[in-house]
Amino acid sequence: MTQHSQQFASDNYAGICPEAWAAMDEANRGSAVAYGEDIWTQRAADRFRSLFDSNCEVFFAFNGTAANSMALASLCQSYQSVICSSSAHVETDECGAPEFFSNGAKLLVAPSDDGKLTPDMVRALATSRSDIHFPQARVVTITQPTETGQVYSIEDIKALSAACHELNLKLHMDGARFAHACATLGCSPADITWKAGVDVLCFGGTKNGMAVGEAILFFDSAMAEGFDYRCKQAGQLASKMRFLAAPWIGMLESGAWLRNAQHANGCALQLAQKVENLPGVELLFPVQSNAVFLKAPDSILDNLRDRGWRFYTFIGGGARFMFAWDTNPDVVDELAEDIRAAALG
Amino acid sequence: MTQHSQQFASDNYAGICPEAWAAMDEANRGSAVAYGEDIWTQRAADRFRSLFDSNCEVFFAFNGTAANSMALASLCQSYQSVICSSSAHVETDECGAPEFFSNGAKLLVAPSDDGKLTPDMVRALATSRSDIHFPQARVVTITQPTETGQVYSIEDIKALSAACHELNLKLHMDGARFAHACATLGCSPADITWKAGVDVLCFGGTKNGMAVGEAILFFDSAMAEGFDYRCKQAGQLASKMRFLAAPWIGMLESGAWLRNAQHANGCALQLAQKVENLPGVELLFPVQSNAVFLKAPDSILDNLRDRGWRFYTFIGGGARFMFAWDTNPDVVDELAEDIRAAALG
Amino acid sequence: MTQHSQQFASDNYAGICPEAWAAMDEANRGSAVAYGEDIWTQRAADRFRSLFDSNCEVFFAFNGTAANSMALASLCQSYQSVICSSSAHVETDECGAPEFFSNGAKLLVAPSDDGKLTPDMVRALATSRSDIHFPQARVVTITQPTETGQVYSIEDIKALSAACHELNLKLHMDGARFAHACATLGCSPADITWKAGVDVLCFGGTKNGMAVGEAILFFDSAMAEGFDYRCKQAGQLASKMRFLAAPWIGMLESGAWLRNAQHANGCALQLAQKVENLPGVELLFPVQSNAVFLKAPDSILDNLRDRGWRFYTFIGGGARFMFAWDTNPDVVDELAEDIRAAALG
Amino acid sequence: MTQHSQQFASDNYAGICPEAWAAMDEANRGSAVAYGEDIWTQRAADRFRSLFDSNCEVFFAFNGTAANSMALASLCQSYQSVICSSSAHVETDECGAPEFFSNGAKLLVAPSDDGKLTPDMVRALATSRSDIHFPQARVVTITQPTETGQVYSIEDIKALSAACHELNLKLHMDGARFAHACATLGCSPADITWKAGVDVLCFGGTKNGMAVGEAILFFDSAMAEGFDYRCKQAGQLASKMRFLAAPWIGMLESGAWLRNAQHANGCALQLAQKVENLPGVELLFPVQSNAVFLKAPDSILDNLRDRGWRFYTFIGGGARFMFAWDTNPDVVDELAEDIRAAALG
């Protein structure tokens, strides 16, 4: 067992999955027209439309920072604002990218322990101010699943979109781990997006086994107007677009997009079930995707680090273990054993 | 012979070269730390430092639009300006990206037939206005080779950087096809960059056989301050950075970076030599890299298109043929034959 | 005669006219609600609506740089472009303000000797490119009168707006000296704005006798949506708005807006008529507003400067004399006499 | 007594004070060179340098939104951040202007009841994150006095600037009511700015009796580099600059700048002393400038409104009364009487 296999700090430490790799390999035969005019890009977009049972507009961006930031920028003006939860990645980990892409739109942050927004939070922020000196809310962004691994149910999303509709807000979904939410809910992608009132989805591929490349889906074509130019100007139009698009074909056609997520989710559940009743160890959040957040004393966490395990820790004793498409369940068992030993030791 | 092999519209229609592919494959084993903290990124940066014989700062961006625009934004303020030639890609083909990334810096355009800037042009633009109502020039950007395939000699660049130094301007090089210039000049990369006074180089990989990923080299570390944060905010920090970095390792360590360029340049020369004396056909520019610009009557160009050849045409009868790392010399011969037949027919 | 009275370099060297001053004085009695919720702002807006016979939306900004830049920013996206003439103030004298306010929109410049755009110029620029790599034109901006003092006739504007309509472009008018055009044409403000197809007008007050404060008129309310917030975010919402609005009341209710312009225009004509047939002296442009552009040898211009006259000169021997609301016709006569003496001497 | 004289909602409801008006009148004689090259602007800048006993760089902007936002933008990059208190005007009432002018810099907000920042708050925010995914703090902005009327003592500011120095942060002071702080502290302007470590001050004139026009003072000339161009591009360079500068001459030379503030502060104290011991009435903050924040039951506040008094109210029963240079002390007494009647009634 190498050091790397003990690495649970992030699901983007994993490499490229076989299905994505094979598709890139296949696309890498001969020449292809550039800038998305190729057959691979067309086919990938069509696969998304099939999967979502929607004639949606599909764009590709290099990473999630850009995908989410451009989507938000397209939904509001610089003098407007975006409602998000306090743990939203756009607020906590994008170094001001949404503000940069939108030329100054403000994020209005709702305190939230589990990262989920509720209609009441949205309503409170959207109606807190109505004067010219404060940016009016125009968009709500939710992360599905949240940064703490919590999943919005179909009903959750419908309730949010109803509030958005009432308040004249657009609903954006940051789906960096969208597949993992689908895997947990056992629903179709359409059920938790356009059928539930989501306007724009950023569907992440990187954390689920791809090298680069996130898809942006506009379920209302009118909102997508000019988005191709926006991507170009913002440095997000790939000349060899086929290498962003083809892996999606591999993922979607083979079912790996869902299988990978199911595997990662399964590893998280496996760990959670084996450690949740240990003395001193507590699950900070229910396990609903591919992350396990443990509350444990420093002695246990130090012990684990000494044994070579790598994970993120937070102030107050929280430890995050992330699982990927390639996580070895045997290593998860080893980790569980070591946690047990540390807890009982 | 398939349709694709007759495709000479752009050098970014080519795929990923074997050396880049193999390096990605090798990097795709197990896990690696994200966001450029991995061993591949370190090694790629070191290879650049060796190649340039410089302790330069190295960053990676997804594409040339972003690499050049971020570099320019880091060298000037929004209320300053950038001197470029009228055919500079940043002016003609980036959909306002330099203006967007810099939040409004203006491009001052020098008319230039071959796309090359001269010290006189720089001086004229930099000193044309000195009042508060016009943005002061702060950067000069040159494309090496230019968009018409012309190469700046070592002396050309030294003369430009001397003018820049005198006028308090920074010198940026858009090296989308930098390797092709090195191949033509037979010089070391250092000779036409920092040794000749270039401050920042964007070294393109995509047009030379990579999937994505351009390198940005700051030869003065002080100018690079904060550039990592700039990349992050601008949506240009790859989480799985190893897949942008590893191909560079493959290219640099194997020598493919130069070999590919030499091959493409050679194909261009091959075509030029075979058609330059044909009746009605004229080389618009000397062939100094991987492009051939032909002036020919519509009858000839239509004839070529009818035979399945693909290339860009410009108003006034110019046709551009671009050659890539994978261009088949036999097909170049076939093309030359068809041009001959059309011209003599 | 003091030095200042020989000053014809710019019409913004003049002070505040009596009508504007009196209105500020009147407004400066007691308290008033801030940020434009006061009675003066309401009344000024109503006066504009009467003058233009239009239920237009009216906003006030501190200066023309901001008024024009915000108007343009509201009419296009950052990845789109604005068509203007090569001598347009937004291109030549705003230090990149339109690019800054719009977050990167590009100005597409039509070469024009007299500063006027024609439908053909607009059509050529708007249709020159249709690919993703170049920003699509979305707005046309014309200066009425132009920076060389030329006036667009009603028919000129109708022809331009017809072209705009056909090409899906908005038509913006930079009216820094709008009153002077009305004075020349003898038409109503409506005739050369909304009735001729102009979407947004920036109506300048500063050059016509006010201290600060330009009005922005949207003839289509839908286009004005959110513009109040835009002004606020861009630092253009005055807390004591009454002092921007009241002078407009003074100007509009007293007729000074037109009288001042007629006076300035008259001074220009007066000079032109007295010098146009002098040897060596040539009018560079017909006099259609408050500027006279003379072509004259250096000997004449130097002679004038020696006599204390102040004016702008341009490369090639052009000299610009600007006249203001307070120009003393006797001094214009003195200037004409000195030009005659210099020319005949 | 008119309705207006009962107006205590804001100190920017007041008009132009006699000293500012007289100076504008004096400046309005004949012509003057535009864009700040006039004698008035020079003289106003010199007066600031005398008052602050500093060879500082002085600029003028139209309003506080722009002055503060441009100052902050000049002190950090788009990918950096600004530390402020939760009640800072730049955070709560500028509609995203700092984010817009800086092209995306984030405000890091320290919860603060009285609006004051402490070195501990600054240290906590500046050191909370050091990874690439979060914007590094580069500036601290404090409002003197705060939005709740609290004044930073000389020692407070020195302690903050020491922390800033240690953490490599610049210290910016939003002095929308700077004169009021000087009046309260009885110190020289230098004592609470550059002598205490402040790098840049925005000195507000509007709330203290001017029509428009805030001064921006850079105590370190190097930091001011290019700020004139920044003002121009951002639409903050007045053509008839004398009308922004002259009122400052009137204020500074006559001493009105301090006298006005003393008067307004005195009115606040007068009210506070008369109502602080009334049953049900409580001062939310000590009165240290020209604002009184009262906590009182709705019955009292409604009663006051019924009697024609106008003031801002906040959730939880707070009422804000602001006093201006022209507040009539007799009316303050009437207000105090009405509060007493309402409280005792």
PDB file of C-alpha atoms in Angstrom, chain A residues 81-199:
ATOM      1  CA  SER A  81     -26.477  39.961  -5.946  1.00  0.00           C
ATOM      2  CA  VAL A  82     -26.399  36.205  -5.571  1.00  0.00           C
ATOM      3  CA  ILE A  83     -27.804  34.340  -2.597  1.00  0.00           C
ATOM      4  CA  CYS A  84     -25.745  31.418  -1.344  1.00  0.00           C
ATOM      5  CA  SER A  85     -25.105  29.497   1.850  1.00  0.00           C
ATOM      6  CA  SER A  86     -22.208  30.370   4.104  1.00  0.00           C
ATOM      7  CA  SER A  87     -20.379  27.208   3.152  1.00  0.00           C
ATOM      8  CA  ALA A  88     -20.946  27.583  -0.586  1.00  0.00           C
ATOM      9  CA  HIS A  89     -17.779  26.977  -2.540  1.00  0.00           C
ATOM     10  CA  VAL A  90     -18.381  30.144  -4.570  1.00  0.00           C
ATOM     11  CA  GLU A  91     -18.166  32.096  -1.323  1.00  0.00           C
ATOM     12  CA  THR A  92     -15.424  30.221   0.517  1.00  0.00           C
ATOM     13  CA  ASP A  93     -13.039  28.805  -2.056  1.00  0.00           C
ATOM     14  CA  GLU A  94     -13.067  30.682  -5.339  1.00  0.00           C
ATOM     15  CA  CYS A  95     -10.833  33.615  -4.452  1.00  0.00           C
ATOM     16  CA  GLY A  96     -13.420  36.113  -5.590  1.00  0.00           C
ATOM     17  CA  ALA A  97     -14.048  34.511  -8.965  1.00  0.00           C
ATOM     18  CA  PRO A  98     -17.817  35.157  -9.023  1.00  0.00           C
ATOM     19  CA  GLU A  99     -17.175  38.801  -8.209  1.00  0.00           C
ATOM     20  CA  PHE A 100     -14.494  38.978 -10.916  1.00  0.00           C
ATOM     21  CA  PHE A 101     -16.513  37.349 -13.691  1.00  0.00           C
ATOM     22  CA  SER A 102     -19.620  39.363 -12.853  1.00  0.00           C
ATOM     23  CA  ASN A 103     -17.650  42.605 -12.444  1.00  0.00           C
ATOM     24  CA  GLY A 104     -18.774  43.124  -8.891  1.00  0.00           C
ATOM     25  CA  ALA A 105     -21.947  41.218  -8.076  1.00  0.00           C
ATOM     26  CA  LYS A 106     -22.146  40.616  -4.357  1.00  0.00           C
ATOM     27  CA  LEU A 107     -22.741  37.296  -2.653  1.00  0.00           C
ATOM     28  CA  LEU A 108     -25.402  37.438   0.040  1.00  0.00           C
ATOM     29  CA  VAL A 109     -24.567  34.741   2.514  1.00  0.00           C
ATOM     30  CA  ALA A 110     -27.090  32.781   4.583  1.00  0.00           C
ATOM     31  CA  PRO A 111     -25.576  31.127   7.649  1.00  0.00           C
ATOM     32  CA  SER A 112     -26.124  27.414   7.310  1.00  0.00           C
ATOM     33  CA  ASP A 113     -24.605  24.563   9.286  1.00  0.00           C
ATOM     34  CA  ASP A 114     -25.066  21.892   6.682  1.00  0.00           C
ATOM     35  CA  GLY A 115     -24.683  24.144   3.675  1.00  0.00           C
ATOM     36  CA  LYS A 116     -28.290  23.845   2.585  1.00  0.00           C
ATOM     37  CA  LEU A 117     -30.438  26.828   1.766  1.00  0.00           C
ATOM     38  CA  THR A 118     -34.106  26.903   2.622  1.00  0.00           C
ATOM     39  CA  PRO A 119     -36.896  28.982   1.101  1.00  0.00           C
ATOM     40  CA  ASP A 120     -37.034  30.981   4.318  1.00  0.00           C
ATOM     41  CA  MET A 121     -33.354  31.865   4.102  1.00  0.00           C
ATOM     42  CA  VAL A 122     -33.780  32.894   0.494  1.00  0.00           C
ATOM     43  CA  ARG A 123     -36.831  34.956   1.267  1.00  0.00           C
ATOM     44  CA  ALA A 124     -35.146  36.677   4.184  1.00  0.00           C
ATOM     45  CA  LEU A 125     -32.088  37.684   2.165  1.00  0.00           C
ATOM     46  CA  ALA A 126     -34.018  38.608  -0.958  1.00  0.00           C
ATOM     47  CA  THR A 127     -36.360  40.913   0.903  1.00  0.00           C
ATOM     48  CA  SER A 128     -34.032  42.326   3.544  1.00  0.00           C
ATOM     49  CA  ARG A 129     -33.302  45.443   1.526  1.00  0.00           C
ATOM     50  CA  SER A 130     -35.119  47.199  -1.250  1.00  0.00           C
ATOM     51  CA  ASP A 131     -33.254  50.479  -1.463  1.00  0.00           C
ATOM     52  CA  ILE A 132     -30.867  51.688  -4.114  1.00  0.00           C
ATOM     53  CA  HIS A 133     -27.847  51.363  -1.832  1.00  0.00           C
ATOM     54  CA  PHE A 134     -27.849  47.605  -1.755  1.00  0.00           C
ATOM     55  CA  PRO A 135     -27.625  45.146  -4.634  1.00  0.00           C
ATOM     56  CA  GLN A 136     -30.894  43.418  -5.347  1.00  0.00           C
ATOM     57  CA  ALA A 137     -30.845  39.637  -5.284  1.00  0.00           C
ATOM     58  CA  ARG A 138     -31.319  38.117  -8.689  1.00  0.00           C
ATOM     59  CA  VAL A 139     -29.956  34.582  -8.412  1.00  0.00           C
ATOM     60  CA  VAL A 140     -29.908  31.770  -5.876  1.00  0.00           C
ATOM     61  CA  THR A 141     -27.105  29.255  -6.088  1.00  0.00           C
ATOM     62  CA  ILE A 142     -27.256  25.906  -4.354  1.00  0.00           C
ATOM     63  CA  THR A 143     -24.617  23.205  -4.268  1.00  0.00           C
ATOM     64  CA  GLN A 144     -25.953  19.730  -4.916  1.00  0.00           C
ATOM     65  CA  PRO A 145     -24.724  17.915  -2.867  1.00  0.00           C
ATOM     66  CA  THR A 146     -23.537  20.608  -0.498  1.00  0.00           C
ATOM     67  CA  GLU A 147     -19.962  21.096   0.618  1.00  0.00           C
ATOM     68  CA  THR A 148     -20.822  18.997   3.686  1.00  0.00           C
ATOM     69  CA  GLY A 149     -22.173  16.222   1.543  1.00  0.00           C
ATOM     70  CA  GLN A 150     -25.878  16.890   2.097  1.00  0.00           C
ATOM     71  CA  VAL A 151     -28.341  16.279  -0.675  1.00  0.00           C
ATOM     72  CA  TYR A 152     -31.310  18.434  -1.594  1.00  0.00           C
ATOM     73  CA  SER A 153     -34.336  16.239  -2.214  1.00  0.00           C
ATOM     74  CA  ILE A 154     -36.626  16.803  -5.165  1.00  0.00           C
ATOM     75  CA  GLU A 155     -39.052  18.456  -2.795  1.00  0.00           C
ATOM     76  CA  ASP A 156     -36.332  20.664  -1.326  1.00  0.00           C
ATOM     77  CA  ILE A 157     -35.505  21.970  -4.760  1.00  0.00           C
ATOM     78  CA  LYS A 158     -39.105  22.448  -5.781  1.00  0.00           C
ATOM     79  CA  ALA A 159     -39.697  24.469  -2.654  1.00  0.00           C
ATOM     80  CA  LEU A 160     -36.661  26.605  -3.399  1.00  0.00           C
ATOM     81  CA  SER A 161     -37.604  27.178  -7.000  1.00  0.00           C
ATOM     82  CA  ALA A 162     -41.120  28.138  -5.951  1.00  0.00           C
ATOM     83  CA  ALA A 163     -39.644  30.768  -3.658  1.00  0.00           C
ATOM     84  CA  CYS A 164     -37.351  31.911  -6.468  1.00  0.00           C
ATOM     85  CA  HIS A 165     -40.248  32.186  -8.850  1.00  0.00           C
ATOM     86  CA  GLU A 166     -42.196  34.242  -6.366  1.00  0.00           C
ATOM     87  CA  LEU A 167     -39.217  36.550  -5.759  1.00  0.00           C
ATOM     88  CA  ASN A 168     -38.141  36.889  -9.383  1.00  0.00           C
ATOM     89  CA  LEU A 169     -34.876  35.010  -8.806  1.00  0.00           C
ATOM     90  CA  LYS A 170     -33.090  32.539 -11.030  1.00  0.00           C
ATOM     91  CA  LEU A 171     -31.992  29.210  -9.588  1.00  0.00           C
ATOM     92  CA  HIS A 172     -28.479  27.983 -10.287  1.00  0.00           C
ATOM     93  CA  MET A 173     -27.107  24.637  -9.219  1.00  0.00           C
ATOM     94  CA  ASP A 174     -23.422  24.102  -8.563  1.00  0.00           C
ATOM     95  CA  GLY A 175     -23.172  20.418  -9.380  1.00  0.00           C
ATOM     96  CA  ALA A 176     -19.484  19.835  -8.823  1.00  0.00           C
ATOM     97  CA  ARG A 177     -20.599  16.422  -7.538  1.00  0.00           C
ATOM     98  CA  PHE A 178     -23.978  16.346  -9.238  1.00  0.00           C
ATOM     99  CA  ALA A 179     -23.605  12.673 -10.150  1.00  0.00           C
ATOM    100  CA  HIS A 180     -23.187  11.810  -6.492  1.00  0.00           C
ATOM    101  CA  ALA A 181     -26.504  13.456  -5.693  1.00  0.00           C
ATOM    102  CA  CYS A 182     -28.208  11.496  -8.464  1.00  0.00           C
ATOM    103  CA  ALA A 183     -26.678   8.310  -7.088  1.00  0.00           C
ATOM    104  CA  THR A 184     -27.945   9.026  -3.599  1.00  0.00           C
ATOM    105  CA  LEU A 185     -31.417  10.055  -4.622  1.00  0.00           C
ATOM    106  CA  GLY A 186     -31.833   7.366  -7.229  1.00  0.00           C
ATOM    107  CA  CYS A 187     -33.606   9.869  -9.395  1.00  0.00           C
ATOM    108  CA  SER A 188     -33.101  11.015 -12.948  1.00  0.00           C
ATOM    109  CA  PRO A 189     -30.990  14.108 -13.554  1.00  0.00           C
ATOM    110  CA  ALA A 190     -34.087  15.861 -14.871  1.00  0.00           C
ATOM    111  CA  ASP A 191     -35.950  15.296 -11.598  1.00  0.00           C
ATOM    112  CA  ILE A 192     -33.605  17.497  -9.590  1.00  0.00           C
ATOM    113  CA  THR A 193     -32.952  20.090 -12.246  1.00  0.00           C
ATOM    114  CA  TRP A 194     -35.382  21.491 -14.779  1.00  0.00           C
ATOM    115  CA  LYS A 195     -38.330  19.438 -13.609  1.00  0.00           C
ATOM    116  CA  ALA A 196     -37.799  20.909 -10.154  1.00  0.00           C
ATOM    117  CA  GLY A 197     -37.285  24.450 -11.423  1.00  0.00           C
ATOM    118  CA  VAL A 198     -33.514  24.754 -11.783  1.00  0.00           C
ATOM    119  CA  ASP A 199     -32.562  27.221 -14.532  1.00  0.00           C
TER     120      ASP A 199
END
